Amino acid sequence: MSFFFRMASRLRPSTPEEVVRSIKDSFLALHTRTHAKALEEVEKNISSLRLLIYGDGEVEPNQEQVLQITLEICKEDVISLIIQNLPSLGWGVRKDLVLCWCIFLRQKVDETYCCVQYIENHLELLDFLVGCYKNLDIALNCGNMLRECIKYPTLAKYILESGSFELFFEYVELPNFDIASDALNTFKDLLTKHEDVVAGFLSSHYEQFFELYSRLLSSTNYVTRRQAIKFLSEFLLEAPNSQIMKRYIVEVRFLNIMINLLKDSSKNIRICAFHVFKVFVANPNKPQCIIVALLDNRREVLKLLHSLPTSKGDDELDEEKDLIIQEIQKLA
């Protein structure tokens, strides 16, 4: 393989400027030449680019050259061309581009990430990537690229606060399981990677977010319900989200959703719902509306808790269930 790598280095452009110019010209040619010929040239250029910045397993890439190529990629607006032309490219070249994308985003001069800064100045590219979940052919590629972007707080913040974020509530229910699962992974990353960003977002978009999230918890799709309650049971109980949790557990509408999920036919959903429900009950500062709702539903809730399935040897869950039952029985 190293022989071919050396051959490629001699046959293809060698300086960063030449490499990037060749890539840019081939992308621009997609709209001026016959499509098949143009695609072939793009594929050759991206294959050479992958070898230059990733290596071939035997020959390690020159890190200074990788940085210079990245700077030139940004300078010549090739980042935009890559994203905008993804739908036109074949599976192999898209795979190479995703690998190159991950490397590009990690390059920095001093403390500035070059490509991240470029994307900050072209935020519409993030909207484009989010929208690509609607395209069956490129959805998974774009998901990988988005999750790489989300590692950087400014880019994650933009997606959260943009209109594009609401699309994820649709994407996680797409009929294609692989794409729906990938969208859910991106959704989770957006809500867990940067604590301060997420706290600020949920503080200012609390009503809008939980109205949409409640629809996932009430979905007719079993996988959606299970994933939604599982994530919520983990997310609310994380220390950085304590203020959001305190706000959530004083609302009767959310208590009622948990009671409904305790009736679900799925054991896993019922157990996850219990882990959220118990926080409503254990709250020492329950508002009167929560107390009234628990009293109104006491007989049914106690029956649901007594029948809650537990695994053999799961003493912690049994203890928590008994404590919550006692707390409800004491209500007056």
XYZ file of N, CA, C and O in Angstrom, residues 25 27 57 64 74 80 98 119 136-137 143-144 167-168 172 189 192 196 236 258 261 264 280 286 288 290 308-309 330:
116
model
N -11.679 22.635 -7.980
C -12.013 22.624 -9.405
C -12.888 21.422 -9.758
O -13.823 21.530 -10.565
N -14.953 19.810 -7.763
C -16.309 20.010 -7.235
C -17.093 20.985 -8.118
O -18.261 20.757 -8.437
N -1.751 3.518 6.771
C -1.478 2.444 7.710
C -0.004 2.148 7.834
O 0.447 1.570 8.831
N 2.129 18.882 9.684
C 2.198 20.267 9.219
C 1.464 20.410 7.902
O 0.754 21.401 7.667
N -10.351 25.854 4.136
C -11.219 26.911 4.668
C -11.108 28.182 3.822
O -12.124 28.800 3.474
N -17.659 24.434 2.293
C -19.030 24.620 1.801
C -19.322 23.707 0.617
O -20.406 23.116 0.519
N -16.199 11.906 5.264
C -16.522 11.921 6.698
C -15.248 11.762 7.518
O -15.041 12.449 8.522
N -17.003 27.347 10.136
C -18.422 26.978 10.250
C -19.187 28.012 11.067
O -20.347 28.315 10.785
N -32.302 9.570 2.625
C -31.940 8.216 3.037
C -30.491 7.872 2.708
O -29.813 7.191 3.473
N -29.992 8.359 1.571
C -28.657 7.984 1.106
C -27.538 8.595 1.939
O -26.494 7.973 2.133
N -25.010 12.533 9.863
C -25.096 12.351 11.308
C -23.712 12.306 11.936
O -23.464 12.933 12.969
N -22.810 11.572 11.313
C -21.429 11.515 11.812
C -20.772 12.895 11.788
O -20.058 13.286 12.723
N -36.516 19.659 14.299
C -36.626 18.559 13.337
C -36.246 17.223 13.963
O -36.726 16.170 13.524
N -35.397 17.248 14.981
C -34.984 15.994 15.608
C -36.155 15.261 16.252
O -36.147 14.031 16.359
N -36.413 11.258 15.079
C -36.303 10.083 15.952
C -37.476 9.120 15.771
O -37.453 7.997 16.298
N -26.397 13.791 22.065
C -25.133 14.543 22.134
C -25.407 16.033 22.325
O -24.716 16.712 23.094
N -26.159 16.652 25.998
C -25.279 16.148 27.059
C -23.818 16.591 26.955
O -23.077 16.488 27.930
N -23.179 23.781 30.367
C -23.578 25.186 30.468
C -24.465 25.600 29.295
O -25.450 26.332 29.466
N -32.628 13.812 33.640
C -33.132 14.616 34.754
C -32.371 14.357 36.048
O -32.279 15.246 36.901
N -46.096 10.273 33.494
C -45.376 9.177 34.149
C -46.349 8.105 34.643
O -46.060 6.900 34.551
N -47.239 6.009 31.775
C -46.139 5.122 31.377
C -45.950 3.971 32.364
O -45.441 2.906 31.989
N -47.648 1.008 30.995
C -47.201 0.486 29.702
C -47.001 -1.032 29.773
O -46.656 -1.587 30.826
N -41.017 12.854 41.691
C -42.216 13.648 42.000
C -42.658 13.376 43.440
O -42.978 14.298 44.195
N -43.228 19.258 47.585
C -44.289 19.037 46.596
C -45.327 20.151 46.686
O -45.826 20.450 47.784
N -49.109 21.801 46.198
C -50.415 21.211 46.507
C -51.015 20.495 45.301
O -51.675 19.463 45.448
N -49.562 18.736 43.021
C -48.983 17.397 42.890
C -49.574 16.474 43.955
O -49.918 15.313 43.679
N -45.179 -3.518 39.841
C -43.997 -3.135 39.056
C -43.005 -4.290 39.025
O -42.570 -4.770 40.075
N -42.623 -4.749 37.840
C -41.703 -5.893 37.768
C -40.290 -5.506 38.180
O -39.803 -4.431 37.848
N -48.815 7.891 53.096
C -48.814 8.898 54.169
C -49.509 10.192 53.761
O -49.798 11.042 54.613
